[in-house]
Amino acid sequence: MKLNRIVKKALTALAILLLFGLAKSPFENGLSRKLQEAKLIAPIPAGGLGGLIGQSTFLAVLGGLRPLVGIYTTLHAFDAWSFKEWDTVERDYAIITTLLPDDIDSWKTGAWHMAYNAAASELYDESVPPTVRKRNGRAWIIKGVEYLKKGIEQNPRSAVLQHELGDIYRQQLEEPCLAAKHYKLSMEGDYPKSFAQRFYAYSLARCPGREREAYDLLMRIYHDPEEKRTPSVIKRILELEEKLNIPAANRIPDPDPDLEILRRYPNAKLD
Amino acid sequence: MSDSVETLPRVPLFSPGRIWVLASSTFTQLVRMRTFYFLIVFAILVAAASNLDLLYTPAQKLRILKDASFGAMSIFSWLFAIAATAVLIPRDLEDRTLYTILSKPVPRLEYLLGKLGGVMLTIGVALVVMQVLFTGFLFFREVTVLASERQYLESQGEMSAADIQVQLDLIRAQGVQWQLLYALVAIFLKASVVAALTMLVSTFASSTLFTMIVSSIVFMVGHFHKLAAGYWLEEFGDSLFTKLIIKPIVMIIPDFRVFNVAENVVGGEPVSAAIMLSLTGLAALYVAVYSAVALYLFIDKEF
Amino acid sequence: MSVPAVEVRNLTKVFPLSLRKEYLVAVEDLSLTVNAGEVYGLIGPNGSGKSTTMKVVLGLMAPTTGSTKVFGIESRDVRSRNQIGFLPENPYFYKHLTAWETLKFYGKLCGMRGKELKDRAGELLALVDLEGARDRRLSGYSKGMLQRIGLAQALIQRPKLVVLDEPTAGVDPIGSRQIRDLIFKLKDDGISVFLCSHLLEQVQEVCDQVGIIANGRMWREGSLHDLIAIEDQTELVLRDASPELLDKIKALIESEAGGCAELIRSGHPRTTLETLFLDIVRESREAQDLKDREKLAAKEAKKQKPSSK
Ligand SMILES: Nc1ncnc2c1ncn2[C@@H]1O[C@H](COP(=O)(O)OP(=O)(O)OP(=O)(O)O)[C@@H](O)[C@H]1O
Ligand SMILES: [Mg+2]
């Protein structure tokens, strides 16, 4: 009869907990939704996570160790980078950004590793014939682009990632129109405005069919006292004046002394 | 006979003073168990993280320091909440300290709240110490990183002063911010719920090990059952299995993910006071209900 | 008449042994009364239910049936504990505290504060002779020292009733003597003491009332004097009796008309509590054996039933 009482008590306790669970559930679920919307708790990790990382890591992630695992993997990727193990770097960054999907810097660093470091090491790998080199290098650049696009999907408001993507299109792939598109998007974010605008203008100037637009923008920058007349701005304007046959009267004055730098370093690569 | 009741000094039914005596003695006990040695490990960890100089951007240098520190604080707090709470009551029983305490005019509710309060007090103090320590490191790191970044940007001569300011402000956003205190609070709330849960388990558990295992399992399940439930509900539909097993489990076990806001607050996401209030309310509710059920199980427990 | 310090009425305590329906009757229909100002000793062999009875009195356990009261208040009422100081068997306290901190901790639990508490703690440390070890942690205390700090702790709020579960277990002769003296002192101060022990010499020296318990049942209860008195015998105790006087007395007895009185022995009076105790234990064992045999027989009978069907 005593044991019966204990069992009865346990069942009562369980019932109380269940009722409490029932009562608090709507509040808890609502709060959870609100927190996800406010980006305060992680959205449910993407499906690929299970296959990507080991079980222990998975548990660690659940136990609130997410940032620590993120850091560990970052260090791991750093090691891999110094040994030029590009596949490892790629996988590590996939993990890092799955764990920390809103860590902009990780998206940026990962893409940089792929599109610049990995690509360069393939491009200058002398043990491989030049054509193969070029193809491999380009493959890494594309990987970087794909990776960044995923980052942008997760962080649609991030101007930094848009700018980064623009950079890859401009510097690595020489796709000025695409570059311009992403620089333009970065102008809408919290990226330093004059910076974003200049790069947009640079790329636009090289995008066939949009020279007029580019010229107008560059002239606006040129005349804006707040903006810097960088050598690149002047160089682009000079190019476009030729292309668009701007009447001599409307052309900007002799770039000297603004292009002082060009004179001092005749081989400087300005694009 | 009834007058003898009258002549006895009255025992207040509920005395915060006594709870405080029990809590502070629990605090002393935990401190004298050398638990605070963890703080040394923590200091080393933070010092190491603030000296990491890899290929990180300036903002990332600060972020990594924060991630490491708050990660360690979070682990410490829930691990400690489970371990300390699981050990305390069985140990009192083993040492027969419980007999001497309960044979003084101490209601059992006060005993439970005193123990729980002691654990929470210890976690709170440890967290504050860690926060101070880490804020010091972060502040120092922020100052040096800002200085070198400003110098670098100025030497490049590409950016206007205003643009440089924008860049520095982005770095500052990752530095010492009031918002970080919210992360601290969230970690504390989570640990409090875990401690209350562990206390509840320990009132019916037969051994310390059992308490630790059950609490840890509930804690882990509480991090993914909401995710898994979605899958199960799809997979099994409205079967008996979901009705009898899945749904009750999802109901009973707290959704601990809710308290994980610290990670993203640390990342610089803004958090409103209203949300913190809701979180605190939820945690308080858990602690209250768990303590009540623990008392229900403990009140006529025999030793 | 004043309210008794402890009143145990028809107490039965049953422990479930396992998930199967097996029970252990630790205390069975036990009644006893400790009057205010009295020292009551409960004696019985190991496992006879002494500690169980005390725990019920202290409210650490609930009675299965029956009731226990302390100064008229039910044991489960927290207020009953206001007047109790308890020393459990083989006490350990928080090892991380010093003697001084221990006393302050228990004093605060009783609602004492400040100077009152400090004075009382100092007084008690002196009383149990631990002033020298006041600032040492209890982890370094010997068994006897722990027993003494346990006593001091029990007395901290000046309770009117002290419950001692084997106060001298593991304490050396000098230590037990000190504890005995302390009990005398408590009695002088009008404090009731309810103690249990299986050390008979001690009990008979300090107790006014004695209860002998075995197998959870009270076998004999009364004042020590009554318990060991043998009804049809009379003992003369003389001081400085000369051999001549003794001879005269002997002659007087023999010359008694009818000659039914006889001198059995003369000499110094001796304890018979021990004999009594052993007798009772033997008696209770025999009763238990009988019960067991009956149980066994019943079981056998049950077993045979199906086969006979
Ligand atoms: N919590 C419990 N659960 C089950 N059985 C118990 C429990 N406490 C005591 N018992 C049993 O009850 C009986 C009486 O125990 P108790 O401790 O009261 O004896 P005691 O007279 O104090 O013995 P000792 O002289 O050895 O201290 C014993 O058989 C014991 O095994
Ligand atoms: Mg005993």
Short mmCIF file of N, CA and C in Angstrom, two decimals, chain C residues 111-171:
data_model
loop_
_atom_site.label_atom_id
_atom_site.label_comp_id
_atom_site.label_asym_id
_atom_site.label_seq_id
_atom_site.Cartn_x
_atom_site.Cartn_y
_atom_site.Cartn_z
N GLY C 111 16.81 30.85 13.68
CA GLY C 111 16.39 32.24 13.77
C GLY C 111 17.21 33.07 14.74
N MET C 112 18.38 32.57 15.15
CA MET C 112 19.22 33.36 16.06
C MET C 112 20.13 34.25 15.23
N ARG C 113 20.49 35.38 15.81
CA ARG C 113 21.32 36.31 15.07
C ARG C 113 22.30 37.01 16.02
N GLY C 114 23.29 37.61 15.43
CA GLY C 114 24.15 38.59 16.10
C GLY C 114 24.80 38.12 17.40
N LYS C 115 24.76 38.98 18.37
CA LYS C 115 25.50 38.74 19.60
C LYS C 115 24.94 37.54 20.35
N GLU C 116 23.63 37.44 20.36
CA GLU C 116 22.98 36.32 21.03
C GLU C 116 23.55 35.01 20.52
N LEU C 117 23.65 34.92 19.20
CA LEU C 117 24.14 33.70 18.58
C LEU C 117 25.62 33.48 18.92
N LYS C 118 26.39 34.54 18.82
CA LYS C 118 27.83 34.42 19.08
C LYS C 118 28.08 33.97 20.52
N ASP C 119 27.36 34.59 21.44
CA ASP C 119 27.53 34.23 22.84
C ASP C 119 27.19 32.77 23.07
N ARG C 120 26.06 32.38 22.49
CA ARG C 120 25.60 31.01 22.69
C ARG C 120 26.61 30.02 22.09
N ALA C 121 27.12 30.32 20.91
CA ALA C 121 28.06 29.42 20.26
C ALA C 121 29.33 29.29 21.10
N GLY C 122 29.80 30.42 21.62
CA GLY C 122 30.99 30.39 22.46
C GLY C 122 30.76 29.56 23.71
N GLU C 123 29.61 29.76 24.30
CA GLU C 123 29.24 29.04 25.51
C GLU C 123 29.24 27.53 25.27
N LEU C 124 28.64 27.14 24.14
CA LEU C 124 28.53 25.72 23.85
C LEU C 124 29.88 25.10 23.53
N LEU C 125 30.73 25.86 22.83
CA LEU C 125 32.06 25.33 22.52
C LEU C 125 32.80 25.06 23.82
N ALA C 126 32.61 25.95 24.79
CA ALA C 126 33.25 25.74 26.07
C ALA C 126 32.65 24.51 26.74
N LEU C 127 31.35 24.39 26.64
CA LEU C 127 30.65 23.29 27.30
C LEU C 127 31.14 21.94 26.78
N VAL C 128 31.33 21.82 25.46
CA VAL C 128 31.76 20.53 24.91
C VAL C 128 33.28 20.47 24.75
N ASP C 129 33.95 21.49 25.30
CA ASP C 129 35.40 21.44 25.36
C ASP C 129 36.04 21.42 23.98
N LEU C 130 35.55 22.26 23.07
CA LEU C 130 36.13 22.31 21.73
C LEU C 130 36.67 23.69 21.40
N GLU C 131 36.88 24.51 22.43
CA GLU C 131 37.34 25.88 22.16
C GLU C 131 38.64 25.90 21.39
N GLY C 132 39.49 24.91 21.69
CA GLY C 132 40.79 24.89 21.03
C GLY C 132 40.69 24.57 19.54
N ALA C 133 39.62 23.89 19.16
CA ALA C 133 39.50 23.44 17.77
C ALA C 133 38.46 24.26 17.02
N ARG C 134 38.13 25.39 17.57
CA ARG C 134 37.02 26.20 17.07
C ARG C 134 37.17 26.57 15.60
N ASP C 135 38.38 26.88 15.16
CA ASP C 135 38.55 27.34 13.79
C ASP C 135 39.11 26.27 12.86
N ARG C 136 39.02 25.03 13.29
CA ARG C 136 39.45 23.95 12.40
C ARG C 136 38.26 23.39 11.66
N ARG C 137 38.48 23.01 10.41
CA ARG C 137 37.36 22.45 9.66
C ARG C 137 37.01 21.06 10.18
N LEU C 138 35.74 20.71 10.10
CA LEU C 138 35.29 19.44 10.66
C LEU C 138 35.87 18.25 9.91
N SER C 139 36.39 18.48 8.68
CA SER C 139 36.98 17.36 7.95
C SER C 139 38.15 16.77 8.73
N GLY C 140 38.74 17.57 9.61
CA GLY C 140 39.87 17.05 10.38
C GLY C 140 39.50 16.61 11.78
N TYR C 141 38.21 16.47 12.06
CA TYR C 141 37.78 16.10 13.42
C TYR C 141 37.76 14.59 13.62
N SER C 142 38.02 14.18 14.87
CA SER C 142 37.91 12.76 15.20
C SER C 142 36.45 12.45 15.51
N LYS C 143 36.16 11.16 15.62
CA LYS C 143 34.79 10.73 15.88
C LYS C 143 34.22 11.38 17.15
N GLY C 144 35.04 11.35 18.20
CA GLY C 144 34.56 11.90 19.47
C GLY C 144 34.31 13.39 19.37
N MET C 145 35.19 14.08 18.63
CA MET C 145 35.00 15.52 18.47
C MET C 145 33.73 15.81 17.70
N LEU C 146 33.46 14.99 16.68
CA LEU C 146 32.24 15.19 15.89
C LEU C 146 31.01 14.99 16.76
N GLN C 147 31.09 13.96 17.62
CA GLN C 147 29.98 13.70 18.51
C GLN C 147 29.73 14.90 19.42
N ARG C 148 30.82 15.52 19.85
CA ARG C 148 30.66 16.65 20.76
C ARG C 148 30.14 17.90 20.05
N ILE C 149 30.65 18.13 18.83
CA ILE C 149 30.13 19.30 18.11
C ILE C 149 28.66 19.04 17.76
N GLY C 150 28.33 17.76 17.57
CA GLY C 150 26.94 17.39 17.30
C GLY C 150 26.05 17.74 18.48
N LEU C 151 26.57 17.48 19.66
CA LEU C 151 25.81 17.83 20.87
C LEU C 151 25.61 19.34 20.97
N ALA C 152 26.70 20.04 20.73
CA ALA C 152 26.64 21.51 20.83
C ALA C 152 25.62 22.04 19.84
N GLN C 153 25.64 21.51 18.64
CA GLN C 153 24.71 21.92 17.61
C GLN C 153 23.27 21.66 18.03
N ALA C 154 23.08 20.51 18.68
CA ALA C 154 21.71 20.16 19.10
C ALA C 154 21.19 21.15 20.13
N LEU C 155 22.11 21.72 20.91
CA LEU C 155 21.69 22.58 22.02
C LEU C 155 21.60 24.05 21.66
N ILE C 156 21.92 24.38 20.40
CA ILE C 156 22.17 25.79 20.06
C ILE C 156 21.00 26.70 20.40
N GLN C 157 19.77 26.29 20.12
CA GLN C 157 18.66 27.23 20.34
C GLN C 157 18.01 27.04 21.71
N ARG C 158 18.76 26.46 22.66
CA ARG C 158 18.25 26.15 24.00
C ARG C 158 16.94 25.39 23.91
N PRO C 159 16.97 24.22 23.29
CA PRO C 159 15.74 23.45 23.16
C PRO C 159 15.31 22.90 24.52
N LYS C 160 14.02 22.57 24.62
CA LYS C 160 13.52 22.01 25.88
C LYS C 160 13.60 20.49 25.87
N LEU C 161 13.85 19.96 24.65
CA LEU C 161 13.98 18.50 24.53
C LEU C 161 15.21 18.20 23.67
N VAL C 162 16.02 17.27 24.18
CA VAL C 162 17.18 16.86 23.39
C VAL C 162 17.03 15.39 23.05
N VAL C 163 17.15 15.09 21.75
CA VAL C 163 17.03 13.70 21.30
C VAL C 163 18.41 13.22 20.88
N LEU C 164 18.89 12.18 21.55
CA LEU C 164 20.25 11.72 21.28
C LEU C 164 20.21 10.27 20.82
N ASP C 165 20.67 10.05 19.58
CA ASP C 165 20.71 8.68 19.07
C ASP C 165 22.11 8.14 19.29
N GLU C 166 22.25 7.27 20.23
CA GLU C 166 23.54 6.69 20.60
C GLU C 166 24.62 7.74 20.77
N PRO C 167 24.49 8.56 21.79
CA PRO C 167 25.41 9.68 21.96
C PRO C 167 26.84 9.27 22.23
N THR C 168 27.06 8.05 22.66
CA THR C 168 28.43 7.68 23.02
C THR C 168 29.03 6.67 22.07
N ALA C 169 28.35 6.43 20.93
CA ALA C 169 28.90 5.46 19.99
C ALA C 169 30.24 5.94 19.48
N GLY C 170 31.24 5.10 19.59
CA GLY C 170 32.55 5.44 19.05
C GLY C 170 33.31 6.46 19.87
N VAL C 171 32.87 6.71 21.07
CA VAL C 171 33.56 7.69 21.91
C VAL C 171 34.32 6.95 23.02
#
